[in-house]
XYZ file of C-alpha atoms in Angstrom:
270
model
C -24.923 76.407 -37.015
C -23.016 73.305 -35.964
C -23.151 72.230 -32.314
C -19.669 71.370 -31.052
C -19.826 68.280 -28.824
C -17.285 67.304 -26.175
C -17.757 63.557 -25.738
C -16.540 62.085 -22.451
C -15.953 58.332 -22.507
C -15.936 58.414 -26.283
C -13.829 55.276 -26.624
C -16.087 53.104 -24.460
C -18.956 50.935 -25.699
C -21.696 53.521 -25.332
C -19.412 56.424 -26.193
C -18.377 54.796 -29.458
C -22.022 54.332 -30.429
C -22.801 57.963 -29.595
C -19.832 59.177 -31.612
C -20.987 57.135 -34.597
C -24.411 58.792 -34.412
C -22.932 62.287 -34.094
C -20.722 61.687 -37.125
C -23.776 60.728 -39.199
C -26.209 63.534 -38.372
C -26.233 67.128 -39.555
C -25.813 69.986 -37.131
C -23.452 68.222 -34.713
C -19.690 67.663 -34.733
C -17.366 66.098 -32.175
C -14.934 68.787 -31.036
C -13.187 66.741 -28.328
C -13.093 63.148 -27.123
C -12.105 62.710 -23.492
C -10.888 59.550 -21.804
C -9.971 58.639 -18.249
C -6.644 60.465 -18.457
C -8.007 63.626 -20.078
C -8.031 67.007 -18.394
C -11.449 68.595 -18.029
C -10.092 71.743 -19.659
C -10.661 69.878 -22.930
C -14.346 70.653 -22.438
C -13.609 74.315 -23.154
C -15.185 75.603 -26.337
C -17.888 72.941 -26.535
C -21.540 73.837 -27.028
C -22.729 70.532 -25.545
C -21.081 68.020 -23.219
C -22.095 64.383 -23.639
C -21.172 62.138 -20.723
C -20.760 58.419 -21.402
C -18.130 57.885 -18.720
C -18.418 55.909 -15.474
C -20.513 56.493 -12.330
C -17.411 57.430 -10.349
C -16.454 60.389 -12.544
C -19.820 61.399 -14.002
C -20.550 63.895 -11.231
C -17.294 65.725 -12.027
C -18.260 65.917 -15.701
C -21.663 67.382 -14.881
C -20.156 69.917 -12.494
C -17.574 70.927 -15.096
C -20.324 71.510 -17.663
C -22.286 73.582 -15.135
C -19.219 75.685 -14.352
C -18.768 76.399 -18.076
C -22.423 77.228 -18.618
C -22.755 74.440 -21.173
C -25.668 72.029 -21.586
C -24.936 68.411 -20.734
C -26.405 65.092 -21.850
C -25.723 62.285 -19.365
C -25.908 58.667 -20.500
C -23.903 57.315 -17.569
C -25.570 55.032 -14.999
C -25.724 55.780 -11.304
C -27.911 58.885 -11.358
C -30.749 58.163 -8.948
C -33.477 60.711 -8.226
C -31.672 61.656 -5.007
C -28.390 62.283 -6.810
C -30.045 64.324 -9.550
C -31.776 66.423 -6.882
C -28.341 67.506 -5.627
C -27.355 69.093 -8.945
C -30.777 70.477 -9.901
C -30.306 73.834 -8.090
C -26.836 74.184 -9.631
C -28.236 73.600 -13.113
C -31.029 76.108 -12.541
C -28.633 78.710 -11.151
C -26.330 78.317 -14.164
C -29.254 78.689 -16.566
C -28.315 75.589 -18.540
C -29.971 72.299 -19.413
C -29.004 68.879 -18.030
C -30.604 65.816 -19.596
C -30.234 62.437 -17.861
C -31.029 59.373 -19.976
C -30.982 56.046 -18.057
C -31.447 54.128 -21.320
C -31.391 55.294 -24.952
C -33.442 52.304 -26.106
C -36.998 53.137 -27.116
C -38.100 49.603 -26.228
C -36.687 49.993 -22.739
C -38.538 53.279 -22.272
C -41.770 51.606 -23.352
C -41.150 48.678 -20.966
C -40.597 51.014 -18.009
C -43.718 52.997 -18.897
C -45.775 49.807 -19.086
C -44.472 48.756 -15.679
C -45.391 52.126 -14.179
C -48.827 52.063 -15.792
C -49.474 48.626 -14.276
C -47.906 49.267 -10.887
C -50.968 50.336 -8.905
C -52.834 47.119 -9.786
C -50.332 44.662 -8.257
C -49.172 44.546 -4.616
C -45.884 42.734 -5.343
C -43.323 44.002 -7.871
C -39.701 42.977 -8.378
C -37.105 43.683 -11.067
C -34.465 41.304 -12.419
C -31.853 42.905 -14.670
C -28.875 41.335 -16.419
C -25.864 42.890 -18.151
C -22.501 41.685 -19.386
C -19.886 41.024 -16.745
C -17.946 44.204 -17.626
C -20.677 46.554 -16.367
C -19.208 48.119 -13.247
C -22.364 49.331 -11.489
C -25.447 47.618 -10.132
C -28.342 47.936 -10.081
C -28.516 49.426 -13.550
C -29.691 52.975 -14.092
C -32.639 51.637 -16.062
C -33.742 49.426 -13.166
C -33.434 52.320 -10.730
C -35.462 54.552 -13.053
C -38.124 51.854 -13.451
C -38.370 51.403 -9.673
C -38.721 55.173 -9.180
C -41.493 55.344 -11.799
C -43.252 52.427 -10.117
C -43.043 54.148 -6.731
C -44.445 57.381 -8.195
C -47.300 55.468 -9.801
C -48.125 53.868 -6.444
C -48.172 57.120 -4.484
C -51.877 56.646 -3.826
C -51.694 52.994 -2.739
C -48.374 52.841 -0.923
C -45.124 50.919 -1.378
C -44.989 47.461 -2.900
C -45.076 44.380 -0.713
C -41.513 43.086 -0.417
C -41.116 40.637 2.476
C -37.731 39.665 3.942
C -35.793 42.423 2.142
C -33.437 42.503 5.119
C -31.895 39.350 3.649
C -29.130 40.038 1.107
C -30.434 37.406 -1.276
C -33.617 39.461 -1.677
C -31.807 42.077 -3.749
C -31.361 45.807 -3.289
C -34.454 47.777 -2.357
C -34.963 50.894 -4.484
C -38.090 52.983 -3.868
C -39.564 49.909 -2.115
C -38.933 47.674 -5.169
C -36.434 44.776 -4.834
C -33.923 44.746 -7.709
C -31.820 41.684 -8.544
C -28.737 42.259 -10.721
C -26.977 39.614 -12.805
C -23.546 40.253 -14.333
C -22.535 37.508 -16.727
C -21.101 36.832 -20.179
C -23.452 35.989 -23.013
C -25.916 38.832 -22.383
C -26.011 42.449 -23.550
C -28.837 43.946 -21.465
C -32.068 42.448 -20.212
C -34.665 43.632 -17.745
C -37.743 41.833 -16.455
C -40.302 43.536 -14.236
C -42.499 40.969 -12.485
C -45.805 42.223 -11.100
C -47.776 39.762 -8.958
C -51.203 39.719 -7.382
C -53.657 37.124 -6.068
C -53.763 34.255 -8.542
C -51.760 35.904 -11.350
C -48.567 37.599 -12.479
C -47.514 39.904 -15.290
C -43.960 39.978 -16.691
C -42.655 42.856 -18.786
C -39.381 41.917 -20.483
C -36.995 43.953 -22.599
C -33.905 42.523 -24.314
C -31.220 44.589 -26.028
C -29.754 42.461 -28.804
C -27.740 44.881 -30.953
C -26.875 47.999 -28.902
C -25.840 50.224 -31.798
C -29.108 49.678 -33.633
C -31.197 49.759 -30.460
C -29.736 52.996 -29.096
C -29.338 55.055 -32.280
C -32.933 56.409 -32.529
C -32.914 57.428 -28.872
C -29.481 59.040 -29.114
C -30.667 61.177 -32.029
C -33.691 62.316 -30.041
C -31.632 63.002 -26.917
C -28.949 65.009 -28.734
C -31.491 67.327 -30.314
C -33.328 67.735 -27.008
C -30.197 68.310 -24.920
C -28.914 71.020 -27.246
C -31.961 73.191 -26.525
C -32.852 71.970 -23.020
C -33.366 74.191 -20.000
C -33.279 72.882 -16.443
C -33.124 69.207 -15.476
C -34.901 66.572 -17.550
C -34.875 62.841 -16.818
C -35.711 60.064 -19.245
C -36.162 59.738 -22.981
C -39.915 59.580 -22.364
C -39.786 63.323 -21.665
C -39.219 63.973 -25.371
C -41.400 61.384 -27.096
C -45.000 60.252 -26.788
C -45.769 56.525 -26.653
C -49.354 57.120 -25.601
C -48.932 55.603 -22.144
C -49.915 57.687 -19.152
C -46.964 57.958 -16.791
C -46.911 58.776 -13.043
C -46.339 62.491 -13.639
C -49.603 62.640 -15.590
C -48.413 62.967 -19.179
C -48.431 60.610 -22.119
C -44.826 59.785 -22.505
C -43.736 58.316 -25.900
C -45.079 57.573 -29.641
C -45.126 54.391 -31.600
C -44.293 50.885 -30.466
C -41.196 48.777 -30.123
C -42.002 46.803 -33.254
C -40.523 49.573 -35.389
C -37.243 49.724 -33.494
C -34.533 47.333 -34.744
C -31.996 45.701 -32.473
C -34.227 45.018 -29.498
C -37.169 42.932 -28.357
C -39.834 43.925 -25.830
C -42.671 41.670 -24.820
C -45.386 41.417 -22.209
C -46.531 38.050 -20.919
C -49.214 36.977 -18.489
C -49.159 33.787 -16.444
């Protein structure tokens, strides 16, 4: 049976990549492509809603999917843990599945997991993320997700040390972690998590070089998972196992970034 997909934001950068993946895999077909001027009634008849819109309208897309009793896969930024908590009871009451993916890149998932696994060993942690100048939101959803994972991993030792965060130049504090966002031409997506302790530092860096190639494996995984999901699930690491213990006590993803084209992840010590 073919899963009919209503793709919101299908003409944008991420939406176009998702549509290309859907067109190539068996068992899925795009039944509707919605843009900024589309009426949400175009979601009718879909078996799965995929949201690649903007943070400002994403909540309306999720609510519309809930109202129709249809599972939804959200690839749009801006969904913090607090915001997801607001829709969780609605998803549960509707008996559907809602999957939130801050980043479809397997390398990014591995980088965030490594940061979380290292978080309890370093008192000072900060994140620097960079995207092209057209990205409308900051900090990125990936940075927010990484900060939340770090905070969960440090539940036994307390928040990170982040002096002078009352000063605007110190970035935005998310789950006690300062995040610094760069928006500039000449970059696709880059995140560096810097963990520092007495006499040393550890940097975990992920670069997206070719988005279509970097995101395709994760999109395939997320589509299959979202079709059959129940309740709220956050993060691609919920569906794959990379053998790294995450804050919620499970090994989260399989393989390593070396097998994923289109991206580079590296860990450096100094």
